[in-house]
XYZ file of C-alpha atoms in Angstrom:
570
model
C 0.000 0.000 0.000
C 2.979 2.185 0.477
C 4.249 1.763 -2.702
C 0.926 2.834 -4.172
C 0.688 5.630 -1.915
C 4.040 6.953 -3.484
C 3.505 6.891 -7.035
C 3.278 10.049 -8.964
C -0.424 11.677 -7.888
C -0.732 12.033 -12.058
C -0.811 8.051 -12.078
C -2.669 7.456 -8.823
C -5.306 9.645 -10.423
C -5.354 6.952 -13.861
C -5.166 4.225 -11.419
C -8.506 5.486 -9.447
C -10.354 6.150 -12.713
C -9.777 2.721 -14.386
C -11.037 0.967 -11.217
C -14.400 3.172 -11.492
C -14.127 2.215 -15.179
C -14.230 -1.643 -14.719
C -16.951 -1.186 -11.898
C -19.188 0.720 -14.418
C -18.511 -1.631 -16.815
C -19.511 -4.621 -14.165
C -22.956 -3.007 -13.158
C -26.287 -4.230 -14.681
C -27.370 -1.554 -17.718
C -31.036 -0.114 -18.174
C -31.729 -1.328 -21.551
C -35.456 -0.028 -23.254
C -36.666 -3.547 -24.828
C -39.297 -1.869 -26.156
C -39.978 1.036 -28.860
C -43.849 0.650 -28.547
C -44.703 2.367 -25.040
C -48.695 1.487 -25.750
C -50.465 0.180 -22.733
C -51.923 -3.578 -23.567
C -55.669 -4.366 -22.719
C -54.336 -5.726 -19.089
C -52.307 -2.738 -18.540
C -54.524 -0.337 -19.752
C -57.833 -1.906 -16.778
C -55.265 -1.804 -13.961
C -54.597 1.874 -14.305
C -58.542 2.594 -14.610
C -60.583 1.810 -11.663
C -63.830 2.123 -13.550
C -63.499 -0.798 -15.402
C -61.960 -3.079 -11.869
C -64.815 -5.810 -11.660
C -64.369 -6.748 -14.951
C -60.383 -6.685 -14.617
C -60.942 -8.901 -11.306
C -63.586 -11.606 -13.490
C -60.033 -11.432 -16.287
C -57.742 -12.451 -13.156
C -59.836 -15.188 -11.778
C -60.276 -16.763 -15.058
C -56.342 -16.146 -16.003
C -57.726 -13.865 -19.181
C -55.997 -10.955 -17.535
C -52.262 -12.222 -18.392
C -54.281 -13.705 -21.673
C -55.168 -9.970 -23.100
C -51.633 -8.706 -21.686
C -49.933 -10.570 -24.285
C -49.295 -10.031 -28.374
C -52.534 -9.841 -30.455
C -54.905 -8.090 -32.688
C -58.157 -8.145 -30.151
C -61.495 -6.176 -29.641
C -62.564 -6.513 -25.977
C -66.016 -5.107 -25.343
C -65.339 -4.369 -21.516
C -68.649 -3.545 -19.196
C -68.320 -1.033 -16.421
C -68.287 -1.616 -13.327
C -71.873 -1.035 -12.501
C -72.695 -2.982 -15.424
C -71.014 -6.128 -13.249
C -72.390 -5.135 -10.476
C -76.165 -5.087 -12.260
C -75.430 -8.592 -13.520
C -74.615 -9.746 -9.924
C -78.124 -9.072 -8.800
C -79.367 -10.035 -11.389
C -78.017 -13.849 -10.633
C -78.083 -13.221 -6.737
C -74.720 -13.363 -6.035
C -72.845 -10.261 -4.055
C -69.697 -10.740 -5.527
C -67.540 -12.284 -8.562
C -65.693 -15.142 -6.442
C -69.615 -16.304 -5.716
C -69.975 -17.002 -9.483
C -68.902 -20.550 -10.902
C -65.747 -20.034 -12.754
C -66.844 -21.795 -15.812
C -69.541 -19.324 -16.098
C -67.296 -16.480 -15.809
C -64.719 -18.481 -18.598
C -68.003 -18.130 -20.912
C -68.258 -14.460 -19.591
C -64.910 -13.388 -20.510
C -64.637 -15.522 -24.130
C -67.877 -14.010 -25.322
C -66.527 -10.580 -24.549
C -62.938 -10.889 -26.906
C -62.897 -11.542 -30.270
C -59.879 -12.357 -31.627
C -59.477 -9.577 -34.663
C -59.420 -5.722 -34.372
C -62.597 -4.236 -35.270
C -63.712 -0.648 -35.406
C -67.161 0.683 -34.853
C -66.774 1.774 -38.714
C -66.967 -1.814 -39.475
C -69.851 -2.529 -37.514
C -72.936 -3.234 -39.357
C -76.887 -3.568 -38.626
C -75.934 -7.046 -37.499
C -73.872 -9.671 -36.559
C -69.866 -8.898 -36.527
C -68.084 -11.209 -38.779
C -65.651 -12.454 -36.600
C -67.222 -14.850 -33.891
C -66.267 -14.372 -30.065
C -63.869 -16.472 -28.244
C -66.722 -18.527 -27.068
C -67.883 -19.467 -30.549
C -71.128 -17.598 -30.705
C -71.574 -14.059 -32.766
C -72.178 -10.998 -31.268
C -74.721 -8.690 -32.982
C -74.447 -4.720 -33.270
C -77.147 -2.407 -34.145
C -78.445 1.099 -33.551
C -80.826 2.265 -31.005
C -82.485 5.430 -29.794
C -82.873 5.517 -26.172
C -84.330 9.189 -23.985
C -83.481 10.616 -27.638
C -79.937 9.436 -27.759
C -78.620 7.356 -30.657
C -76.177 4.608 -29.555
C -74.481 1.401 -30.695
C -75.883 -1.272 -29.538
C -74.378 -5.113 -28.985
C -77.147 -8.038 -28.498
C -79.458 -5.920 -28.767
C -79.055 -5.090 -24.875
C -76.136 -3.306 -24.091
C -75.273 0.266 -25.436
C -71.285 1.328 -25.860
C -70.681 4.259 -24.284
C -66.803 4.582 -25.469
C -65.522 3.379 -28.639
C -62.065 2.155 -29.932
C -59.569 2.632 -27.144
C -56.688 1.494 -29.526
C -54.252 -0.113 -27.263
C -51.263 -1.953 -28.152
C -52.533 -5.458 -28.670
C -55.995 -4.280 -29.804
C -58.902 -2.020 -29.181
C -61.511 -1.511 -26.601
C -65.147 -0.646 -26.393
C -66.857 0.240 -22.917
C -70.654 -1.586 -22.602
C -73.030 -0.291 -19.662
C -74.347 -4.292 -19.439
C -72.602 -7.642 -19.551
C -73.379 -9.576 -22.452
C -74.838 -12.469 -22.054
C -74.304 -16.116 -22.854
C -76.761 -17.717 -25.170
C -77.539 -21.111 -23.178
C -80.688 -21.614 -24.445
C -81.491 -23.677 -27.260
C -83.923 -22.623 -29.793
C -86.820 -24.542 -28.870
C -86.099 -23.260 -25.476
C -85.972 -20.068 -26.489
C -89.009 -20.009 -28.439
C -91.179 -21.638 -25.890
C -89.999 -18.598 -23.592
C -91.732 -16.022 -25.699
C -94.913 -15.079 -24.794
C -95.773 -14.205 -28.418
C -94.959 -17.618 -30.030
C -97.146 -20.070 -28.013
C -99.089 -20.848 -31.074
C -95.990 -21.343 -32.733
C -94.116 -23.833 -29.857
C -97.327 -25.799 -30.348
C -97.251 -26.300 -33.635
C -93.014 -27.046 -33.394
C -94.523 -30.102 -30.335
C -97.668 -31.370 -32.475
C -94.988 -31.809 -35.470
C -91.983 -32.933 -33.685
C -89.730 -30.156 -34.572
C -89.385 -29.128 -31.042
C -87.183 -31.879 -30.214
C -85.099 -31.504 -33.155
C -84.696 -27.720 -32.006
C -83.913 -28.443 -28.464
C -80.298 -30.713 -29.527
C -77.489 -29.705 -28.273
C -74.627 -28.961 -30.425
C -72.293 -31.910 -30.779
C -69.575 -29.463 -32.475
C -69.829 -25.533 -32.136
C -66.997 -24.819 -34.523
C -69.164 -26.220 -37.077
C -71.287 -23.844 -38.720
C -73.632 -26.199 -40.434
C -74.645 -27.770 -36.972
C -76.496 -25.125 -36.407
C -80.159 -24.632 -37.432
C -82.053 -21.257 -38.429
C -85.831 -20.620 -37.362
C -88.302 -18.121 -39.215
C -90.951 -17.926 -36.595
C -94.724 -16.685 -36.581
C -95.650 -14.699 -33.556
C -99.339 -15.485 -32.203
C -100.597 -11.599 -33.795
C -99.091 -13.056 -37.802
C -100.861 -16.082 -37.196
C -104.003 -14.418 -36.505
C -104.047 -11.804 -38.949
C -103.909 -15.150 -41.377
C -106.741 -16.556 -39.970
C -105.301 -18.906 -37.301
C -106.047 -18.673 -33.265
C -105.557 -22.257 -32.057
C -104.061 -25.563 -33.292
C -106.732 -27.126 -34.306
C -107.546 -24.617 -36.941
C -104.003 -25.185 -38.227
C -104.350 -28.745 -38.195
C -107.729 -28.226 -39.700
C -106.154 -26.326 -42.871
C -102.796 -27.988 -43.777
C -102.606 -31.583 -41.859
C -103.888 -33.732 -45.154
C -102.935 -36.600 -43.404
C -103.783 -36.176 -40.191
C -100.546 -37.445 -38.726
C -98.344 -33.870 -38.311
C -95.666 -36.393 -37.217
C -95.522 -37.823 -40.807
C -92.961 -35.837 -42.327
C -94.815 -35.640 -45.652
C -97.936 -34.005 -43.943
C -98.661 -30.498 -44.890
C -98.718 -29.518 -41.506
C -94.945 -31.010 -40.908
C -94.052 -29.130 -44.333
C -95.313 -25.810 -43.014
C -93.234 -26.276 -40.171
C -89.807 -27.093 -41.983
C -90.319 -24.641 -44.794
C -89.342 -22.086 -41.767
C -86.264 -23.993 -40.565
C -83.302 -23.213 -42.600
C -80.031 -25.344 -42.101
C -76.867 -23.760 -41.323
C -76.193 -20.697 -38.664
C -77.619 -18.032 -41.224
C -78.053 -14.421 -39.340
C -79.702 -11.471 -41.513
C -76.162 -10.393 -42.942
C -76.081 -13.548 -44.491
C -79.745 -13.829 -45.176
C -79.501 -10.437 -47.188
C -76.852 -11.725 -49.610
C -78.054 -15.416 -50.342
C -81.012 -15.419 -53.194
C -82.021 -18.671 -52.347
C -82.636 -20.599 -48.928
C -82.697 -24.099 -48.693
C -85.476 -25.135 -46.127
C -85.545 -28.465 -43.954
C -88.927 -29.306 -46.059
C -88.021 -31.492 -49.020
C -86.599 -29.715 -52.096
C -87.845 -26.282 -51.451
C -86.857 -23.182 -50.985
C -87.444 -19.642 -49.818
C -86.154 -16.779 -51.897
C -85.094 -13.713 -50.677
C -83.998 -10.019 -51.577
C -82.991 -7.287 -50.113
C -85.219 -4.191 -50.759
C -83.337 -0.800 -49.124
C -83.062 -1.927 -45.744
C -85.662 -4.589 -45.759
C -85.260 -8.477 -45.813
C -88.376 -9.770 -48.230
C -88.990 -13.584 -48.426
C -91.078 -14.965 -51.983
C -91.349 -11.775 -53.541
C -90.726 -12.917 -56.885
C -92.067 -12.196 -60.589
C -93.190 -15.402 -62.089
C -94.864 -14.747 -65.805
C -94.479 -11.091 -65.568
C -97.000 -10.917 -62.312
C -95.487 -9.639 -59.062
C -95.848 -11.738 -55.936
C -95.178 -9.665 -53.067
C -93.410 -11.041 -50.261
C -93.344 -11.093 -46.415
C -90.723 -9.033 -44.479
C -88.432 -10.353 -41.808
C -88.822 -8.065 -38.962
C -85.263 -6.656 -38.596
C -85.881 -5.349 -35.039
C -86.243 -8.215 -32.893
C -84.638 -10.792 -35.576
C -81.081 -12.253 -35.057
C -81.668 -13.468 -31.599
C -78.770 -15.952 -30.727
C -79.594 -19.438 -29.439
C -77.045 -22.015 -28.229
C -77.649 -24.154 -31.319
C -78.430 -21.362 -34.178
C -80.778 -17.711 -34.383
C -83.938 -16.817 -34.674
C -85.936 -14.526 -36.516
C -89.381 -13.324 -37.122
C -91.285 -12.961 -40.161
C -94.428 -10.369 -40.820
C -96.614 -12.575 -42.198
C -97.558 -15.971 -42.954
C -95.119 -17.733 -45.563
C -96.833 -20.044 -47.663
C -94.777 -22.818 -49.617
C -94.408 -22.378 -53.501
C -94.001 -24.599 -56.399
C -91.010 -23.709 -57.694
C -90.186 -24.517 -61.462
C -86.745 -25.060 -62.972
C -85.081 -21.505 -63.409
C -81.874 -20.073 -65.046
C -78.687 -19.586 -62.082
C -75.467 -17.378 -63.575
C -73.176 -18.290 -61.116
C -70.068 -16.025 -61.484
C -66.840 -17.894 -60.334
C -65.557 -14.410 -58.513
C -69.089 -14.842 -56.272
C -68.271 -16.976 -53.633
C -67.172 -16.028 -49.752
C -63.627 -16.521 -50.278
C -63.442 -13.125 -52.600
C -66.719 -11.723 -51.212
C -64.861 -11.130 -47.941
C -62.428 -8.899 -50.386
C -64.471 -5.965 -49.178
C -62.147 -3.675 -50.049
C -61.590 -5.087 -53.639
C -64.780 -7.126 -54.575
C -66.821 -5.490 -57.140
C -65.437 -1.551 -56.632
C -64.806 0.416 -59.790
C -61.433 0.218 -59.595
C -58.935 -2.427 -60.560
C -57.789 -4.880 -58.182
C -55.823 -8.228 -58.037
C -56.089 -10.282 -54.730
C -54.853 -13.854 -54.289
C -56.497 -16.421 -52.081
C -53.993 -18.011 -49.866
C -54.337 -21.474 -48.790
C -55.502 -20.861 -45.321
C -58.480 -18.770 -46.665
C -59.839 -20.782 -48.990
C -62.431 -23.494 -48.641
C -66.010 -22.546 -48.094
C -67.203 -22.066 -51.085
C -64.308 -23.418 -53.287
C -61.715 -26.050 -52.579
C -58.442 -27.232 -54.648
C -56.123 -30.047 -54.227
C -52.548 -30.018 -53.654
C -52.439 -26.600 -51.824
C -48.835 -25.205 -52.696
C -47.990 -23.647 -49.374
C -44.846 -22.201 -51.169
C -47.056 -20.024 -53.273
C -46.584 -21.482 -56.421
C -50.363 -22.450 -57.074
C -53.116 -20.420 -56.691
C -56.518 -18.683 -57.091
C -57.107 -14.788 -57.485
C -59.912 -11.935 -57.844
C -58.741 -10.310 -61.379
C -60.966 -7.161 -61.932
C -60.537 -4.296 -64.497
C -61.467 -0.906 -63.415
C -65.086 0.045 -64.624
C -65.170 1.609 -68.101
C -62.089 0.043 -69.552
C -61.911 -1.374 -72.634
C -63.920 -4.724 -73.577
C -61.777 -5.660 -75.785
C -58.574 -5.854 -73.951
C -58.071 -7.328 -70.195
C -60.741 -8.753 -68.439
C -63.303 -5.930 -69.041
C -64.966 -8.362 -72.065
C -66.484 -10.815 -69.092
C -69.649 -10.036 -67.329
C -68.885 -7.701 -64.224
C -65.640 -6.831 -65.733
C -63.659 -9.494 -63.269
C -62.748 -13.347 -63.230
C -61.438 -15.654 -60.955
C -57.533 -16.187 -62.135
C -56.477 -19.700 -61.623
C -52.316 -19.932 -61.287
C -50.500 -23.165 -62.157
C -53.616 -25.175 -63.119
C -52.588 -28.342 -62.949
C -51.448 -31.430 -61.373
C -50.150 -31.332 -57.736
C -50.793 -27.970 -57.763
C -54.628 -27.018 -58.107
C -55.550 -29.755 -60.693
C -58.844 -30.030 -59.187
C -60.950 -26.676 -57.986
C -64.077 -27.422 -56.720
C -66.558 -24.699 -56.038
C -70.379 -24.760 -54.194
C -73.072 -23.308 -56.903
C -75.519 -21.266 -55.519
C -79.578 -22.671 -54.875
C -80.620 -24.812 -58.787
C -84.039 -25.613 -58.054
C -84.594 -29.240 -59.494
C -85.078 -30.005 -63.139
C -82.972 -30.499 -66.791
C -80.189 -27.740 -67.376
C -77.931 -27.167 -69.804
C -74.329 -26.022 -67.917
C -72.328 -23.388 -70.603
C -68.955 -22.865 -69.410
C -67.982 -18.555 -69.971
C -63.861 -17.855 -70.216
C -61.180 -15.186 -70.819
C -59.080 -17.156 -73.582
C -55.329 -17.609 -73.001
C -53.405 -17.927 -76.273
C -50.473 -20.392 -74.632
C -49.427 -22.353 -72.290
C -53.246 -23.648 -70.831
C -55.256 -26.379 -72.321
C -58.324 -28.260 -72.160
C -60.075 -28.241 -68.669
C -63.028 -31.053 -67.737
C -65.893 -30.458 -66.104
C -67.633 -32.155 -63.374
C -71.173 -31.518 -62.111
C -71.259 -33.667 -58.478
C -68.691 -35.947 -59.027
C -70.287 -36.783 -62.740
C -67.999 -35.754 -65.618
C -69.430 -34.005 -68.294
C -69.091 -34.611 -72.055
C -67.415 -32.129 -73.312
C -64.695 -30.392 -72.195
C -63.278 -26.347 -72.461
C -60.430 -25.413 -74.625
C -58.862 -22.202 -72.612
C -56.707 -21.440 -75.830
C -59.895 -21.149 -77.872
C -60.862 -17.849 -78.343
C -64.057 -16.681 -79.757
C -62.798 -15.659 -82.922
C -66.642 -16.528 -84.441
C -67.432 -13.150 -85.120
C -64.884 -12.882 -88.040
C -66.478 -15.469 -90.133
C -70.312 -14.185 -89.328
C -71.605 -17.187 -88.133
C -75.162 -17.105 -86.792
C -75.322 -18.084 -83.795
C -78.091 -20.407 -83.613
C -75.645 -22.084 -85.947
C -72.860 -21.648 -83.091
C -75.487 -22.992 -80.526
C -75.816 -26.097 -82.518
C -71.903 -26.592 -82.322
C -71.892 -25.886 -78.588
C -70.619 -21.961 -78.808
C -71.951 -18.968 -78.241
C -71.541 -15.177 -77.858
C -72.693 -14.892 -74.264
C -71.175 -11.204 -73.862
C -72.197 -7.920 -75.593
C -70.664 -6.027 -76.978
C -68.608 -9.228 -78.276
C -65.136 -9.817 -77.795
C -62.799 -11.741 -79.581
C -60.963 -12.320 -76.053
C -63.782 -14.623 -74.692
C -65.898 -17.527 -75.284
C -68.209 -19.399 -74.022
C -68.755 -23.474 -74.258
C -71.753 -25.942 -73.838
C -70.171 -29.114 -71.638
C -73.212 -30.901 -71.146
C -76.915 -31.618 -70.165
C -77.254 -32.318 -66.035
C -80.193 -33.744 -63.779
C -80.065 -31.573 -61.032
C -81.402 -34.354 -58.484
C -82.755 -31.701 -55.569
C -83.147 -28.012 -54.888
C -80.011 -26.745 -53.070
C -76.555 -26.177 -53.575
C -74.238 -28.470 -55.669
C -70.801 -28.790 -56.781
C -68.836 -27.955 -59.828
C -65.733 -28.981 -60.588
C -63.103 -27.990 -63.210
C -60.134 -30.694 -63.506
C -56.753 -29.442 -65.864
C -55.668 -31.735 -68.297
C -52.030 -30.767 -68.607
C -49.527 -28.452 -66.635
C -50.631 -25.085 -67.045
C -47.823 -22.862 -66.524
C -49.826 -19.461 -67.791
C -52.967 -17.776 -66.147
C -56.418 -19.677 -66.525
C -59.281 -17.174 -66.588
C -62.817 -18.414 -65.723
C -65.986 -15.800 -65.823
C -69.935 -17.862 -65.734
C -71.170 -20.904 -65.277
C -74.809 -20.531 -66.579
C -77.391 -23.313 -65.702
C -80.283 -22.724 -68.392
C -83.305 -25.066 -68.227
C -83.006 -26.805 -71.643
C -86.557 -25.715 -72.515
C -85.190 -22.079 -72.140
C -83.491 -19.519 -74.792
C -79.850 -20.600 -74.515
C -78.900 -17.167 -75.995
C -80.819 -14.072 -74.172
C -80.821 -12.830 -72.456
C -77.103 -12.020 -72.909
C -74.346 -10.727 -70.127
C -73.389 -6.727 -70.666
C -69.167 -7.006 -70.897
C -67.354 -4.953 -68.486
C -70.888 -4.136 -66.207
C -73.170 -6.915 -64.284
C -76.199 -6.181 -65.742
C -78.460 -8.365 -68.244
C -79.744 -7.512 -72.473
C -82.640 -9.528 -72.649
């Protein structure tokens, strides 16, 4: 120590500092992990005290370290008087009193696992279903003169997208409720639809509406119900049962399921989970009664059912009653209907089934059917509702695509010669790749149809493409190289029709064509399957625009498709 004591005081002073230097250099450094200083969904309900009941039901179902965590959620989070209401409501003074698994239903029915503004919510159900499985349903409502978003049709949001860093918030004044009911449960509950529950006993439907769900993930499981409250059912006449079974049970067995009494019941149950946002955009609805359907159209903000023109005459239709409709049952929804909906004998009709109308693109919003151009490719993980393909490439090198021109472009060039100016764009057609692409049709009521086959013509590197109509192949088969060069040589085109062509667009359009593969059965009203197999490796772009079903006693040529618009020339 002596020695260091007598060295120069310029070199003591060096010594000193490098010993600070190495203890510096030893201690543990602040380091800022994170660029994003955004409070999480967690975060952002500790440091708010009006929102702790609901924070405390997160923590004792383990949700609270759930939504503090990477994501893209919406929470709809009820105050704290809204918990509080719900806990008298049930009897209980405090969370910890509640069974957890009904607060694990609580908290999954209030997160949805996608980030949605109010700007996307419609007049019904949101498109992405909850955590718990079932859809939660927005809508507006007036209440003391106040306008207000509504979700269930119970509670009103009071603050709107909180963006936080894993998602955004909404702020409820009620708890949202679990559906537990089943339908036939929640029917009998009604006071307006006694007539109606005894009509669903008498037939048997009741039991069939009061299942359980075996699988909740699975949409089709699910049943719809279009019911008639007791004031519709008088206004057509009908106070009791036995005046119903009086006018439709012909065999006076409602249990038969060919008695006209068991009919009128299944006409108004609809398979699938079907709320009005999906009622509004399906023309047809199959029915549980044998081969028949129920049309629909939506007329400004109304829902009609069998308001169709049949021989130029106008059958009005009855209105679903938008207000109290989309009620959510633990095995599908129910609606009500203005009036009473009589079953119709429906006659083989023409179906123009555009390949680029099916869910897959329809979801496209932001593309699908706007003026302007767009090119969108369906990935393998979004596909297969309403079309499926083999041999997914997962490296990209196979796939499908929503091709659309801008509106008012030239029919002659691009796609703007097809009917609504778009197509779906097949990639790598071909085997282990997509050699197979199988899409759902929309409703074909039974009876004889001719299929025609409408495509933007590829000068190389396609080929022929067969066609099968459920599982059945077809005759003929589509040459994508072929274009419809018919116009050139003026040939007439019943003369065309005869050879199995014909100029389905106008104006016409050297760029498309349009082929006859064959004359189908179609076996029952409903949806079907068409599918279109390559025969060779496509290595260009396949282009496919209609897929008419005409009844073979109808004009195969009018009316015709306007090119570049999605209107008719009849």
């Amino acid at each position: 120590m002596k020695r260091v004591l007598r060295l120069p005081s310029l070199l003591r002073l060096t010594l000193v500092f490098l010993i600070a230097l190495v203890f510096q250099n030893c201690s543990e450094q602040k380091i800022k992990e994170t660029t994003d200083e955004t409070m999480n969904i967690t975060e952002y309900l500790r440091a708010n005290p009006d929102y702790s009941m609901f924070l405390e039901l997160l923590d004792l179902t383990n949700y609270a370290s759930f939504m503090n965590t990477y994501g893209t959620y919406t929470v709809f989070i009820p105050t704290n008087d809204a918990v509080q209401e719900y806990l008298n409501s049930i009897g209980a003074t405090s969370l910890s009193q509640v069974p957890l698994a009904d607060l694990q239903n609580i908290a999954k029915l209030h997160i949805l696992d996608q980030r949605i503004n109010t700007t996307s919510f419609t007049d019904g159900k949101i498109g992405t279903p909850s955590l718990y499985g079932q859809y939660l349903v927005t809508g507006a409502a007036n209440k003391n003169g106040v306008s207000s978003v509504t979700v269930n049709k119970e509670a009103s949001i009071v603050a709107s997208n909180i963006e936080l860093g894993n998602g955004v918030m909404h702020i409820i004044d009620k708890v949202l409720r679990v559906a537990d009911k089943t339908l036939a449960q929640t029917i009998e509950a009604d006071p307006n639809l006694t007539l109606f529950t005894e009509v669903l006993k008498t037939t048997g439907w009741y039991d069939v509406l009061n299942k359980p769900l075996t699988n909740t993930t699975d949409i089709d499981s699910y049943l719809t119900v279009l019911a008639q409250t007791n004031e519709v059912f008088a206004e057509a006449g009908f106070t009791t049962l036995e005046q119903l079974k009086n006018r439709y049970s012909h065999l006076n067995n409602p249990l038969d399921l060919k008695d006209s009494l068991n009919l009128f019941v299944s006409y108004r149950i609809l398979p699938r989970l079907q709320y009005l946002a999906d009622i509004a955009i399906t023309p047809s609805l199959v029915t549980k009664a044998p081969l028949e359907v129920i049309s629909a159209k939506l007329s400004k903000d109304t829902i009609l059912l069998n308001e169709d023109v049949f021989n130029g005459v106008l059958e009005k239709g009855v209105a679903i009653d938008r207000t109290i409709s989309d009620v959510t049952a633990s095995n599908g929804v129910l609606h009500f209907v203005g009036g009473n909906i009589a079953i119709k004998k429906r006659l083989p009709a023409p179906v123009y089934f555009e390949f680029t109308d099916i869910t897959e693109f329809r979801r496209l919003t932001a593309f699908w059917k706007k003026p302007a151009a767009a090119y969108e490719k369906l990935t393998v993980d979004n596909a297969g509702i309403d079309v499926t393909w083999d041999g997914k490439a997962s490296d990209g090198s196979a796939y499908l695509a929503y091709n659309k021109q801008a509106d008012g472009s030239s029919i002659t060039s691009g796609v703007g010669g097809c009917w609504g100016a778009d197509v779906c764009e097949i990639y790598r057609f071909r085997d282990a790749n997509a050699q197979n692409v199988a899409f759902k049709t929309p409703v074909i009521i039974k009876g004889r149809y001719k299929i025609w086959i409408s495509y933007r013509a590829n000068g190389t590197k396609v080929g022929n493409v067969k066609v099968f109509f459920n599982g059945i192949e077809l005759p003929r088969q589509v040459n994508l190289s072929e274009g419809g060069n018919t116009d050139t040589a003026n040939t007439p085109e019943t003369v065309l029709e005869s050879q199995g062509y014909k100029r389905y667009a106008t104006p016409w359009s050297s760029r498309v064509n349009c082929r006859l593969v064959g004359v189908v059965d179609v076996p029952t009203t409903g949806r079907h399957t068409l599918t279109l197999q390559s025969q060779g490796s496509f290595t260009n772009q396949s282009w496919f625009d209609i897929a008419e079903f005409r009844p073979v006693e109808m004009n195969q040529l009018l009316p015709k498709f306007v090119a570049g618009k999605s209107t008719l020339q009849y």
